[in-house]
Amino acid sequence: MTVWDGFARFATIPVAAPPEPGAPQRSLAERLAYHSQFVTVRTPAVDVLAKQVRTLMLLVRHQQVTARPSLIVTGPAGAGKTTALFQVGRACHLARIRRQGEMATAVGGQVPVAYVLVPPAASAKTLALEFARYLGIPATARMSQASIVNSVCHACTAASVQLVVIDEIHRLNPRTATGAQSADLLKDLTERIGVTFVHAGIDVTATPLFTGVRGAQLAARASLVDCAPFPTRDGEHEPFKDLVRALENALDLRHHRAGSLVRLAPYVHARTAGRIGSLTRLIKQAALAALTDGTERITKTTLDAIRLDHLAEQHDRPRAPTRSGSR
């Protein structure tokens, strides 16, 4: 995903889809592959992010001055930030292909979307090298930072990049010398390249990213989209139960009872803390277990046997009672 060819393959491979009503039954191997990939549910966060990105892309396209606006996607680990960004990036890539055709996009060397991960302890130069690696620029550590950045800016313009997604932005700390240089580089790129920038990170507002002069500049330009865990209830709505229902409807298990997972939504919420990443992992692993053991249904017993990510397990694990007078 962090090189152009990889992202293009991801964007153009058909997404997993549940069986159509009346369609022939799929084989066990096909259903194992399907549940391993499984569907991506379009959540409210994805809808908000897609709308914000479309608006910003129009705004940036016609803005001739600097200080272009950007977007920051924040939230706890496992809240679906990267998944949401991938879906928006896929939509942007496919929209370019619909307008110009897949061959025209490939032959013309066009790169609608650039996806870059902030490396650990990133300096401005290592971050610039990540941009160059994604775009296929033959840059080396021996090259000067200015030369790499100039090549990146030229390549982005020549390839008609429209959307730049920068993930793991919480790794930047402007309070350090290297972090400050990296933050300055991102600011310079937003001024030199006429594209829409979307950043994503874990609980960004609680990091040093918004502190100091550089943080104030970023906060003045960037809008926030919060990918919070799903609550059990929001007014008259039950967002988490709706999410569980959507995932259950996508199952391809021959003996699963419709609605049984929805009835277990309170238990599932306790297991996953409302995080979509933990939820989809739980449902996928339970479906695979149901296929391999031949039961072809997901029950509470099936879910109990699944070991989730450590963050979810720590949240769900009850604290041992303390004994009075114990040492």
Tab-separated table of C-alpha atoms in Angstrom:
chain	number	residue	atom	x	y	z
A	1	MET	CA	0.000	0.000	0.000
A	2	THR	CA	2.945	2.367	0.491
A	3	VAL	CA	4.001	2.165	-3.167
A	4	TRP	CA	1.925	3.320	-6.129
A	5	ASP	CA	1.556	-0.090	-7.770
A	6	GLY	CA	0.346	-1.645	-4.530
A	7	PHE	CA	-2.271	1.022	-3.909
A	8	ALA	CA	-3.466	0.823	-7.522
A	9	ARG	CA	-3.926	-2.957	-7.194
A	10	PHE	CA	-5.882	-2.487	-3.967
A	11	ALA	CA	-8.111	0.159	-5.532
A	12	THR	CA	-8.957	-1.838	-8.655
A	13	ILE	CA	-9.399	-5.355	-7.219
A	14	PRO	CA	-13.146	-6.070	-6.819
A	15	VAL	CA	-14.225	-5.838	-3.189
A	16	ALA	CA	-15.595	-8.864	-1.366
A	17	ALA	CA	-19.358	-9.130	-1.695
A	18	PRO	CA	-21.954	-11.300	0.070
A	19	PRO	CA	-23.779	-13.897	-2.031
A	20	GLU	CA	-26.640	-12.669	-4.181
A	21	PRO	CA	-30.101	-14.077	-3.385
A	22	GLY	CA	-30.683	-17.188	-5.488
A	23	ALA	CA	-27.028	-17.456	-6.527
A	24	PRO	CA	-25.376	-20.919	-6.545
A	25	GLN	CA	-23.781	-21.911	-3.248
A	26	ARG	CA	-20.097	-21.151	-3.016
A	27	SER	CA	-17.570	-23.830	-2.125
A	28	LEU	CA	-15.949	-24.082	1.296
A	29	ALA	CA	-12.674	-22.728	-0.122
A	30	GLU	CA	-14.467	-19.763	-1.673
A	31	ARG	CA	-16.273	-18.979	1.557
A	32	LEU	CA	-13.088	-19.269	3.613
A	33	ALA	CA	-11.431	-16.767	1.276
A	34	TYR	CA	-14.491	-14.500	1.407
A	35	HIS	CA	-14.667	-14.378	5.211
A	36	SER	CA	-10.912	-13.878	5.466
A	37	GLN	CA	-11.281	-10.697	3.411
A	38	PHE	CA	-14.920	-9.930	4.284
A	39	VAL	CA	-16.876	-6.797	3.546
A	40	THR	CA	-16.086	-3.239	4.555
A	41	VAL	CA	-19.133	-1.605	6.075
A	42	ARG	CA	-19.694	2.013	5.134
A	43	THR	CA	-19.822	3.721	8.508
A	44	PRO	CA	-20.934	7.292	9.315
A	45	ALA	CA	-17.254	8.220	9.718
A	46	VAL	CA	-16.552	7.097	6.143
A	47	ASP	CA	-19.505	9.151	4.884
A	48	VAL	CA	-18.352	12.263	6.753
A	49	LEU	CA	-14.766	11.793	5.600
A	50	ALA	CA	-15.786	11.258	1.967
A	51	LYS	CA	-17.927	14.409	1.976
A	52	GLN	CA	-15.192	16.493	3.614
A	53	VAL	CA	-12.543	15.237	1.173
A	54	ARG	CA	-14.725	15.962	-1.872
A	55	THR	CA	-15.363	19.501	-0.633
A	56	LEU	CA	-11.687	20.140	0.116
A	57	MET	CA	-10.591	18.775	-3.258
A	58	LEU	CA	-12.872	21.270	-4.999
A	59	LEU	CA	-11.651	24.072	-2.773
A	60	VAL	CA	-7.961	23.271	-3.234
A	61	ARG	CA	-8.347	22.797	-7.001
A	62	HIS	CA	-9.410	26.419	-7.451
A	63	GLN	CA	-7.327	28.021	-4.704
A	64	GLN	CA	-4.382	29.946	-6.093
A	65	VAL	CA	-2.867	31.144	-2.808
A	66	THR	CA	-1.063	29.205	-0.081
A	67	ALA	CA	-2.398	28.151	3.339
A	68	ARG	CA	-4.508	25.474	1.708
A	69	PRO	CA	-6.901	23.717	4.095
A	70	SER	CA	-6.355	20.092	5.064
A	71	LEU	CA	-8.038	17.363	7.078
A	72	ILE	CA	-6.976	15.333	10.114
A	73	VAL	CA	-8.603	12.005	10.969
A	74	THR	CA	-8.154	11.169	14.639
A	75	GLY	CA	-9.385	8.569	17.106
A	76	PRO	CA	-8.190	5.696	19.278
A	77	ALA	CA	-6.351	2.656	17.963
A	78	GLY	CA	-8.589	0.208	16.137
A	79	ALA	CA	-11.304	2.768	15.427
A	80	GLY	CA	-11.157	2.294	11.645
A	81	LYS	CA	-9.236	5.422	10.635
A	82	THR	CA	-6.944	3.770	8.089
A	83	THR	CA	-9.775	1.650	6.686
A	84	ALA	CA	-11.866	4.780	6.177
A	85	LEU	CA	-8.947	6.517	4.445
A	86	PHE	CA	-8.410	3.532	2.146
A	87	GLN	CA	-12.074	3.588	1.116
A	88	VAL	CA	-11.928	7.305	0.315
A	89	GLY	CA	-8.641	6.803	-1.548
A	90	ARG	CA	-10.135	3.919	-3.526
A	91	ALA	CA	-13.119	6.086	-4.491
A	92	CYS	CA	-10.785	8.867	-5.667
A	93	HIS	CA	-8.696	6.418	-7.729
A	94	LEU	CA	-11.752	4.796	-9.337
A	95	ALA	CA	-13.291	8.188	-10.115
A	96	ARG	CA	-10.159	9.086	-12.119
A	97	ILE	CA	-10.380	5.788	-14.013
A	98	ARG	CA	-14.074	6.364	-14.804
A	99	ARG	CA	-13.230	9.763	-16.257
A	100	GLN	CA	-10.180	8.766	-18.265
A	101	GLY	CA	-10.079	4.959	-18.442
A	102	GLU	CA	-7.730	2.525	-16.723
A	103	MET	CA	-5.256	2.356	-19.601
A	104	ALA	CA	-5.121	6.134	-19.975
A	105	THR	CA	-4.426	6.505	-16.254
A	106	ALA	CA	-1.667	3.864	-16.291
A	107	VAL	CA	-0.030	4.820	-19.598
A	108	GLY	CA	-0.194	8.517	-18.761
A	109	GLY	CA	1.684	7.885	-15.518
A	110	GLN	CA	-1.101	9.405	-13.478
A	111	VAL	CA	-1.216	8.820	-9.728
A	112	PRO	CA	-4.547	10.061	-8.319
A	113	VAL	CA	-3.735	9.103	-4.708
A	114	ALA	CA	-0.500	9.059	-2.720
A	115	TYR	CA	-0.413	7.147	0.582
A	116	VAL	CA	2.558	7.747	2.877
A	117	LEU	CA	3.336	6.354	6.322
A	118	VAL	CA	5.270	8.593	8.703
A	119	PRO	CA	8.304	6.481	9.695
A	120	PRO	CA	9.265	6.198	13.382
A	121	ALA	CA	11.384	9.122	14.594
A	122	ALA	CA	10.993	10.635	11.141
A	123	SER	CA	13.308	13.366	10.001
A	124	ALA	CA	12.354	15.660	7.162
A	125	LYS	CA	14.656	13.741	4.828
A	126	THR	CA	13.363	10.259	5.710
A	127	LEU	CA	9.804	11.527	5.308
A	128	ALA	CA	10.683	12.980	1.896
A	129	LEU	CA	12.206	9.621	0.953
A	130	GLU	CA	8.899	7.918	1.813
A	131	PHE	CA	7.139	10.206	-0.668
A	132	ALA	CA	9.785	9.413	-3.267
A	133	ARG	CA	9.473	5.652	-2.677
A	134	TYR	CA	5.704	5.745	-3.157
A	135	LEU	CA	6.020	7.714	-6.389
A	136	GLY	CA	8.796	5.486	-7.741
A	137	ILE	CA	11.414	8.241	-7.751
A	138	PRO	CA	14.950	6.738	-7.701
A	139	ALA	CA	16.065	8.707	-4.646
A	140	THR	CA	18.888	7.685	-2.310
A	141	ALA	CA	20.050	8.766	1.119
A	142	ARG	CA	23.059	10.420	-0.543
A	143	MET	CA	20.818	12.952	-2.255
A	144	SER	CA	20.219	16.241	-0.489
A	145	GLN	CA	16.858	16.850	1.130
A	146	ALA	CA	16.186	19.792	-1.175
A	147	SER	CA	16.829	17.642	-4.242
A	148	ILE	CA	14.482	14.911	-3.012
A	149	VAL	CA	11.733	17.400	-2.170
A	150	ASN	CA	12.056	19.108	-5.551
A	151	SER	CA	11.747	15.729	-7.277
A	152	VAL	CA	8.681	14.849	-5.182
A	153	CYS	CA	6.958	18.139	-5.977
A	154	HIS	CA	7.707	17.774	-9.691
A	155	ALA	CA	6.499	14.149	-9.742
A	156	CYS	CA	3.261	15.003	-7.909
A	157	THR	CA	2.481	17.704	-10.450
A	158	ALA	CA	3.457	15.560	-13.449
A	159	ALA	CA	1.432	12.588	-12.177
A	160	SER	CA	-1.644	14.730	-11.468
A	161	VAL	CA	-1.837	13.663	-7.817
A	162	GLN	CA	-5.126	14.818	-6.345
A	163	LEU	CA	-5.106	13.382	-2.825
A	164	VAL	CA	-2.202	12.828	-0.420
A	165	VAL	CA	-2.916	10.662	2.622
A	166	ILE	CA	-0.331	10.787	5.415
A	167	ASP	CA	-0.880	8.109	8.059
A	168	GLU	CA	0.607	7.706	11.562
A	169	ILE	CA	0.876	11.481	11.935
A	170	HIS	CA	0.947	11.075	15.738
A	171	ARG	CA	4.568	9.942	15.342
A	172	LEU	CA	5.592	13.547	14.659
A	173	ASN	CA	6.671	15.565	17.671
A	174	PRO	CA	7.340	19.221	16.763
A	175	ARG	CA	8.987	19.717	20.167
A	176	THR	CA	12.030	17.802	18.924
A	177	ALA	CA	14.436	19.082	16.272
A	178	THR	CA	13.698	16.286	13.779
A	179	GLY	CA	9.953	16.465	14.470
A	180	ALA	CA	9.926	20.215	13.882
A	181	GLN	CA	11.761	19.769	10.579
A	182	SER	CA	9.275	17.099	9.480
A	183	ALA	CA	6.316	19.304	10.400
A	184	ASP	CA	7.864	22.158	8.418
A	185	LEU	CA	8.324	19.838	5.443
A	186	LEU	CA	4.647	18.886	5.458
A	187	LYS	CA	3.683	22.542	5.640
A	188	ASP	CA	5.987	23.347	2.697
A	189	LEU	CA	4.541	20.489	0.636
A	190	THR	CA	0.974	21.735	1.162
A	191	GLU	CA	2.072	25.121	-0.185
A	192	ARG	CA	4.098	23.822	-3.130
A	193	ILE	CA	1.737	21.077	-4.339
A	194	GLY	CA	-1.831	21.975	-5.244
A	195	VAL	CA	-3.413	18.800	-3.827
A	196	THR	CA	-5.630	17.878	-0.897
A	197	PHE	CA	-3.777	16.612	2.176
A	198	VAL	CA	-5.439	14.275	4.674
A	199	HIS	CA	-3.557	13.271	7.819
A	200	ALA	CA	-4.455	10.468	10.215
A	201	GLY	CA	-3.192	9.472	13.635
A	202	ILE	CA	-4.073	8.090	17.029
A	203	ASP	CA	-5.669	10.648	19.372
A	204	VAL	CA	-3.922	13.484	17.569
A	205	THR	CA	-5.338	16.229	19.775
A	206	ALA	CA	-3.645	14.644	22.808
A	207	THR	CA	-0.203	14.635	21.144
A	208	PRO	CA	2.280	17.541	20.870
A	209	LEU	CA	1.253	17.991	17.217
A	210	PHE	CA	-1.014	20.955	17.993
A	211	THR	CA	1.378	22.683	20.403
A	212	GLY	CA	3.640	25.657	19.766
A	213	VAL	CA	3.771	27.871	16.688
A	214	ARG	CA	3.811	24.966	14.245
A	215	GLY	CA	0.893	23.328	15.998
A	216	ALA	CA	-1.090	26.554	15.849
A	217	GLN	CA	-0.471	26.780	12.099
A	218	LEU	CA	-1.684	23.223	11.609
A	219	ALA	CA	-4.723	23.723	13.821
A	220	ALA	CA	-5.633	26.870	11.883
A	221	ARG	CA	-5.624	24.995	8.559
A	222	ALA	CA	-6.899	21.526	9.403
A	223	SER	CA	-10.418	20.300	10.106
A	224	LEU	CA	-10.869	17.287	12.384
A	225	VAL	CA	-12.844	14.110	11.705
A	226	ASP	CA	-13.135	11.989	14.842
A	227	CYS	CA	-13.409	8.214	14.359
A	228	ALA	CA	-14.650	7.438	17.842
A	229	PRO	CA	-15.727	3.965	19.007
A	230	PHE	CA	-19.343	3.147	18.287
A	231	PRO	CA	-21.700	3.802	21.223
A	232	THR	CA	-24.472	1.381	22.080
A	233	ARG	CA	-27.005	4.204	21.848
A	234	ASP	CA	-27.088	7.688	20.320
A	235	GLY	CA	-30.447	9.255	21.072
A	236	GLU	CA	-33.045	7.020	19.468
A	237	HIS	CA	-30.462	5.218	17.334
A	238	GLU	CA	-28.325	2.184	18.164
A	239	PRO	CA	-25.217	2.647	15.994
A	240	PHE	CA	-23.330	-0.406	17.212
A	241	LYS	CA	-26.298	-2.720	16.745
A	242	ASP	CA	-26.745	-1.366	13.205
A	243	LEU	CA	-23.081	-2.129	12.509
A	244	VAL	CA	-23.407	-5.679	13.852
A	245	ARG	CA	-26.539	-6.175	11.729
A	246	ALA	CA	-24.711	-5.065	8.574
A	247	LEU	CA	-21.865	-7.500	9.238
A	248	GLU	CA	-24.260	-10.329	10.071
A	249	ASN	CA	-26.181	-9.769	6.839
A	250	ALA	CA	-22.914	-10.227	4.934
A	251	LEU	CA	-22.153	-13.677	6.398
A	252	ASP	CA	-22.122	-16.696	4.074
A	253	LEU	CA	-22.816	-19.457	6.631
A	254	ARG	CA	-25.405	-22.082	5.748
A	255	HIS	CA	-26.818	-22.697	9.251
A	256	HIS	CA	-26.493	-19.272	10.822
A	257	ARG	CA	-29.721	-17.899	12.295
A	258	ALA	CA	-30.449	-14.383	11.104
A	259	GLY	CA	-30.639	-11.911	13.983
A	260	SER	CA	-28.746	-14.060	16.469
A	261	LEU	CA	-25.680	-11.811	16.322
A	262	VAL	CA	-27.781	-8.676	16.663
A	263	ARG	CA	-29.275	-10.080	19.869
A	264	LEU	CA	-25.718	-10.524	21.145
A	265	ALA	CA	-24.798	-6.889	20.380
A	266	PRO	CA	-24.427	-5.850	24.076
A	267	TYR	CA	-22.019	-8.763	24.664
A	268	VAL	CA	-20.124	-8.016	21.456
A	269	HIS	CA	-19.829	-4.326	22.433
A	270	ALA	CA	-18.349	-5.340	25.784
A	271	ARG	CA	-15.829	-7.572	23.993
A	272	THR	CA	-14.748	-4.922	21.478
A	273	ALA	CA	-15.344	-1.613	23.310
A	274	GLY	CA	-17.188	-0.443	20.208
A	275	ARG	CA	-14.041	-0.385	18.058
A	276	ILE	CA	-14.772	-1.411	14.486
A	277	GLY	CA	-11.338	-2.969	14.039
A	278	SER	CA	-11.863	-5.364	16.956
A	279	LEU	CA	-15.440	-6.033	15.869
A	280	THR	CA	-14.620	-7.031	12.296
A	281	ARG	CA	-11.763	-9.205	13.525
A	282	LEU	CA	-14.100	-10.958	15.971
A	283	ILE	CA	-16.755	-11.640	13.323
A	284	LYS	CA	-14.238	-12.782	10.700
A	285	GLN	CA	-12.478	-15.178	13.057
A	286	ALA	CA	-15.793	-16.527	14.349
A	287	ALA	CA	-17.010	-17.120	10.785
A	288	LEU	CA	-13.799	-18.941	9.879
A	289	ALA	CA	-14.101	-21.088	13.028
A	290	ALA	CA	-17.719	-21.921	12.144
A	291	LEU	CA	-16.646	-22.993	8.664
A	292	THR	CA	-13.698	-25.112	9.773
A	293	ASP	CA	-15.594	-26.929	12.557
A	294	GLY	CA	-18.601	-27.538	10.304
A	295	THR	CA	-21.216	-25.819	12.509
A	296	GLU	CA	-21.728	-23.050	9.923
A	297	ARG	CA	-23.203	-20.714	12.551
A	298	ILE	CA	-21.906	-18.093	14.996
A	299	THR	CA	-23.084	-18.394	18.594
A	300	LYS	CA	-21.956	-16.901	21.879
A	301	THR	CA	-19.915	-20.064	22.423
A	302	THR	CA	-18.156	-19.424	19.119
A	303	LEU	CA	-17.420	-15.834	20.084
A	304	ASP	CA	-16.225	-16.792	23.585
A	305	ALA	CA	-13.537	-19.006	22.042
A	306	ILE	CA	-12.040	-16.173	19.956
A	307	ARG	CA	-9.004	-14.387	21.331
A	308	LEU	CA	-9.049	-10.779	20.229
A	309	ASP	CA	-6.349	-8.125	20.074
A	310	HIS	CA	-4.695	-7.350	23.412
A	311	LEU	CA	-6.328	-3.913	23.662
A	312	ALA	CA	-9.820	-5.413	23.427
A	313	GLU	CA	-8.975	-8.286	25.777
A	314	GLN	CA	-7.615	-5.885	28.389
A	315	HIS	CA	-10.772	-3.781	28.153
A	316	ASP	CA	-13.091	-6.773	28.535
A	317	ARG	CA	-11.142	-8.577	31.241
A	318	PRO	CA	-12.801	-8.026	34.658
A	319	ARG	CA	-10.555	-6.875	37.439
A	320	ALA	CA	-9.844	-9.410	40.136
A	321	PRO	CA	-11.484	-8.415	43.439
A	322	THR	CA	-9.058	-7.213	46.069
A	323	ARG	CA	-9.079	-8.810	49.481
A	324	SER	CA	-9.352	-6.543	52.440
A	325	GLY	CA	-6.217	-6.693	54.483
A	326	SER	CA	-4.200	-8.315	51.726
A	327	ARG	CA	-0.583	-7.303	51.346
